[in-house]
Amino acid sequence: MEALVVYESLYGNTRKVAEAIAAGISSTDPGALVRVLRVDEVTPHDLSGGQLVVAGGPTHALRMSTAQSRRNAPDVPAAGHAQGPGGSDMGIREWLGTMPDASNGARAAAFDTRLAFPPSGGAARAIAKGMRRHGYKIAARPHGFVVRGARGPLRDGEEQAAREWGAALAREH
Ligand SMILES: Cc1cc2nc3c(=O)[nH]c(=O)nc-3n(C[C@H](O)[C@H](O)[C@H](O)COP(=O)(O)O)c2cc1C
């Protein structure tokens, strides 16, 4: 099986979740080709197989981030700035807008990171919807992983939960 885990992450928390999901997929299917790519690193070629695509990003203002919410985020390290084609600022929302339609049989799942307290909102449902619009079959319920503060860290147990979520996704493949 081939799997691609795509993430947007300003402070590194969603990246950690993405890596844990990939580890979970590999634990179920040690022969799987699993890659983890930051959202600006994905090329149309990466999406040309009939693979499992897992995509996630942080929750900003109850939903997916925007160029403005990313600009409003304080103290973002250099690694948190993703560049689209032409150097434009890029997040999962922009990526969904430009991604090619799914090839036959491709499946997808979506996740986000979010705070624990309501109303935290969430980005994952909209990410799943965006991929469904591109012809992907949604393979799991969108899932939110919890951070303890805007800059993290992840709540205890969330990396393990992400590994298990990834492992379950691969089992259903
Ligand atoms: C501008 C901004 C707005 C945010 N709004 C929300 C929100 O509405 N709900 C929520 O649960 N978390 C919110 N957060 C916290 C993010 O969920 C948190 O920063 C994110 O999960 C961290 O992931 P990252 O390290 O991958 O960027 C916000 C953070 C920022 C910077």
CSV table of C-alpha atoms and ligand atoms in Angstrom, one decimal:
chain,number,residue,atom,x,y,z
A,1,MET,CA,0.0,0.0,0.0
A,2,GLU,CA,1.1,3.6,-0.6
A,3,ALA,CA,0.1,6.3,1.8
A,4,LEU,CA,0.8,10.0,1.8
A,5,VAL,CA,0.4,12.1,5.0
A,6,VAL,CA,0.1,15.8,4.2
A,7,TYR,CA,0.3,18.4,7.0
A,8,GLU,CA,0.2,22.1,7.7
A,9,SER,CA,1.9,23.1,11.0
A,10,LEU,CA,2.9,26.4,12.4
A,11,TYR,CA,4.4,25.3,15.7
A,12,GLY,CA,5.1,21.6,14.9
A,13,ASN,CA,2.3,19.9,16.8
A,14,THR,CA,0.3,18.9,13.6
A,15,ARG,CA,3.6,17.7,12.1
A,16,LYS,CA,4.1,15.4,15.2
A,17,VAL,CA,0.6,14.0,14.7
A,18,ALA,CA,1.3,13.5,11.0
A,19,GLU,CA,4.5,11.5,11.8
A,20,ALA,CA,2.7,9.4,14.5
A,21,ILE,CA,-0.1,8.6,12.0
A,22,ALA,CA,2.5,7.5,9.5
A,23,ALA,CA,4.2,5.4,12.1
A,24,GLY,CA,0.8,3.8,12.9
A,25,ILE,CA,0.2,3.0,9.2
A,26,SER,CA,3.6,1.4,9.0
A,27,SER,CA,3.0,-0.6,12.2
A,28,THR,CA,-0.1,-2.2,10.6
A,29,ASP,CA,1.5,-2.6,7.2
A,30,PRO,CA,5.3,-2.8,7.4
A,31,GLY,CA,5.6,-3.1,3.7
A,32,ALA,CA,3.7,0.1,3.0
A,33,LEU,CA,5.4,3.0,1.3
A,34,VAL,CA,4.5,5.9,3.7
A,35,ARG,CA,5.6,9.4,3.2
A,36,VAL,CA,5.0,12.5,5.3
A,37,LEU,CA,5.1,15.8,3.4
A,38,ARG,CA,4.6,19.4,4.4
A,39,VAL,CA,1.7,20.9,2.4
A,40,ASP,CA,4.0,23.0,0.2
A,41,GLU,CA,6.1,20.0,-0.7
A,42,VAL,CA,3.4,17.9,-2.4
A,43,THR,CA,3.5,17.8,-6.2
A,44,PRO,CA,0.6,16.5,-8.4
A,45,HIS,CA,2.8,13.5,-9.1
A,46,ASP,CA,2.7,12.6,-5.4
A,47,LEU,CA,-1.1,12.2,-5.8
A,48,SER,CA,-1.2,10.3,-9.0
A,49,GLY,CA,-1.3,6.8,-7.5
A,50,GLY,CA,-4.4,5.2,-6.0
A,51,GLN,CA,-3.1,5.7,-2.6
A,52,LEU,CA,-4.4,6.6,0.8
A,53,VAL,CA,-4.1,10.4,1.4
A,54,VAL,CA,-4.2,11.6,5.0
A,55,ALA,CA,-4.3,15.4,5.4
A,56,GLY,CA,-4.4,17.6,8.5
A,57,GLY,CA,-3.8,21.1,9.8
A,58,PRO,CA,-4.3,23.2,12.9
A,59,THR,CA,-7.7,24.8,13.8
A,60,HIS,CA,-7.7,28.5,13.5
A,61,ALA,CA,-10.8,30.6,14.4
A,62,LEU,CA,-12.9,27.4,14.6
A,63,ARG,CA,-11.9,26.2,11.1
A,64,MET,CA,-9.1,25.7,8.7
A,65,SER,CA,-6.4,28.4,8.8
A,66,THR,CA,-6.3,31.3,6.4
A,67,ALA,CA,-3.5,33.5,5.2
A,68,GLN,CA,-4.7,36.0,7.7
A,69,SER,CA,-5.0,33.7,10.7
A,70,ARG,CA,-1.5,32.4,9.9
A,71,ARG,CA,-0.2,36.0,9.8
A,72,ASN,CA,-2.0,36.6,13.2
A,73,ALA,CA,-0.3,33.7,14.8
A,74,PRO,CA,2.4,34.9,17.2
A,75,ASP,CA,6.1,33.7,17.2
A,76,VAL,CA,5.9,31.2,14.4
A,77,PRO,CA,9.3,29.5,13.8
A,78,ALA,CA,10.7,29.6,10.3
A,79,ALA,CA,9.7,25.9,9.8
A,80,GLY,CA,6.1,26.9,10.3
A,81,HIS,CA,5.9,29.0,7.1
A,82,ALA,CA,4.9,27.0,4.1
A,83,GLN,CA,5.3,28.5,0.6
A,84,GLY,CA,3.1,27.8,-2.3
A,85,PRO,CA,4.0,28.0,-6.0
A,86,GLY,CA,5.5,31.5,-6.6
A,87,GLY,CA,6.4,31.8,-2.9
A,88,SER,CA,2.8,32.6,-1.7
A,89,ASP,CA,1.9,31.6,1.8
A,90,MET,CA,0.2,28.2,1.8
A,91,GLY,CA,-1.9,26.1,4.1
A,92,ILE,CA,-4.2,23.1,3.7
A,93,ARG,CA,-7.1,25.3,2.6
A,94,GLU,CA,-5.0,26.6,-0.4
A,95,TRP,CA,-3.7,23.1,-1.1
A,96,LEU,CA,-7.3,21.7,-1.3
A,97,GLY,CA,-8.1,24.4,-3.8
A,98,THR,CA,-5.4,23.3,-6.2
A,99,MET,CA,-5.2,19.5,-5.7
A,100,PRO,CA,-5.9,17.3,-8.7
A,101,ASP,CA,-8.9,15.0,-8.7
A,102,ALA,CA,-8.4,11.6,-7.2
A,103,SER,CA,-7.3,8.7,-9.3
A,104,ASN,CA,-9.4,5.6,-9.2
A,105,GLY,CA,-9.9,4.0,-5.8
A,106,ALA,CA,-7.9,6.7,-3.9
A,107,ARG,CA,-9.0,7.0,-0.3
A,108,ALA,CA,-8.6,9.9,2.1
A,109,ALA,CA,-8.9,10.8,5.8
A,110,ALA,CA,-8.6,14.1,7.6
A,111,PHE,CA,-7.4,15.3,11.0
A,112,ASP,CA,-6.7,18.5,12.8
A,113,THR,CA,-5.2,19.8,16.0
A,114,ARG,CA,-7.3,21.9,18.3
A,115,LEU,CA,-7.7,23.1,21.9
A,116,ALA,CA,-9.7,21.0,24.4
A,117,PHE,CA,-12.2,23.6,25.5
A,118,PRO,CA,-15.4,24.3,23.6
A,119,PRO,CA,-16.1,25.9,21.3
A,120,SER,CA,-12.8,24.7,19.8
A,121,GLY,CA,-14.3,24.1,16.4
A,122,GLY,CA,-12.2,22.1,14.1
A,123,ALA,CA,-10.6,22.0,10.6
A,124,ALA,CA,-10.8,18.2,9.9
A,125,ARG,CA,-14.4,18.0,8.7
A,126,ALA,CA,-13.8,20.7,6.1
A,127,ILE,CA,-10.6,19.1,5.0
A,128,ALA,CA,-12.5,15.8,4.5
A,129,LYS,CA,-15.2,17.6,2.6
A,130,GLY,CA,-12.6,19.2,0.3
A,131,MET,CA,-11.0,15.9,-0.5
A,132,ARG,CA,-14.4,14.3,-1.1
A,133,ARG,CA,-15.1,17.1,-3.6
A,134,HIS,CA,-12.0,16.0,-5.5
A,135,GLY,CA,-13.3,12.4,-5.8
A,136,TYR,CA,-11.6,10.8,-2.8
A,137,LYS,CA,-13.5,8.2,-0.8
A,138,ILE,CA,-13.4,9.2,2.8
A,139,ALA,CA,-12.1,6.3,4.8
A,140,ALA,CA,-12.5,7.4,8.4
A,141,ARG,CA,-14.4,10.0,10.5
A,142,PRO,CA,-12.4,13.2,10.7
A,143,HIS,CA,-10.5,13.3,13.9
A,144,GLY,CA,-9.2,16.2,16.2
A,145,PHE,CA,-6.1,15.7,18.2
A,146,VAL,CA,-5.8,18.0,21.3
A,147,VAL,CA,-3.1,20.5,22.1
A,148,ARG,CA,-2.7,22.1,25.6
A,149,GLY,CA,-2.1,25.6,24.3
A,150,ALA,CA,-1.9,27.5,20.9
A,151,ARG,CA,1.8,26.6,20.6
A,152,GLY,CA,1.3,23.1,22.1
A,153,PRO,CA,2.4,20.8,23.3
A,154,LEU,CA,0.1,18.0,22.4
A,155,ARG,CA,-1.9,16.7,25.3
A,156,ASP,CA,-0.5,13.5,26.9
A,157,GLY,CA,-1.5,10.4,25.0
A,158,GLU,CA,-2.4,12.2,21.7
A,159,GLU,CA,0.7,11.0,19.8
A,160,GLN,CA,-0.2,7.4,20.8
A,161,ALA,CA,-3.8,8.1,19.8
A,162,ALA,CA,-2.5,9.3,16.4
A,163,ARG,CA,-0.5,6.1,16.0
A,164,GLU,CA,-3.6,4.1,16.7
A,165,TRP,CA,-5.7,6.1,14.3
A,166,GLY,CA,-3.2,5.6,11.6
A,167,ALA,CA,-2.9,1.9,12.4
A,168,ALA,CA,-6.7,1.5,12.1
A,169,LEU,CA,-6.8,3.4,8.8
A,170,ALA,CA,-4.3,0.9,7.3
A,171,ARG,CA,-6.2,-2.1,8.7
A,172,GLU,CA,-9.3,-0.9,6.7
A,173,HIS,CA,-7.3,-0.5,3.5
B,1,LIG,C1,-4.5,32.5,15.1
B,1,LIG,C2,-4.9,31.2,15.8
B,1,LIG,C3,-6.3,30.9,16.0
B,1,LIG,C4,-6.6,29.7,16.7
B,1,LIG,N1,-7.9,29.4,16.9
B,1,LIG,C5,-8.3,28.3,17.4
B,1,LIG,C6,-9.7,27.8,17.5
B,1,LIG,O1,-10.6,28.5,17.1
B,1,LIG,N2,-9.9,26.6,18.1
B,1,LIG,C7,-8.9,25.8,18.6
B,1,LIG,O2,-9.3,24.8,19.1
B,1,LIG,N3,-7.6,26.2,18.5
B,1,LIG,C8,-7.3,27.4,18.0
B,1,LIG,N4,-6.0,27.7,17.9
B,1,LIG,C9,-5.0,26.8,18.5
B,1,LIG,C10,-4.5,25.9,17.4
B,1,LIG,O3,-5.4,24.8,17.4
B,1,LIG,C11,-3.1,25.4,17.7
B,1,LIG,O4,-2.2,26.5,17.5
B,1,LIG,C12,-2.6,24.3,16.8
B,1,LIG,O5,-3.3,23.1,17.1
B,1,LIG,C13,-1.2,24.0,16.9
B,1,LIG,O6,-0.8,23.2,15.8
B,1,LIG,P1,0.5,23.5,15.0
B,1,LIG,O7,1.7,23.5,16.0
B,1,LIG,O8,0.7,22.4,14.1
B,1,LIG,O9,0.4,24.8,14.3
B,1,LIG,C14,-5.6,28.9,17.3
B,1,LIG,C15,-4.3,29.2,17.1
B,1,LIG,C16,-3.9,30.4,16.4
B,1,LIG,C17,-2.4,30.7,16.2
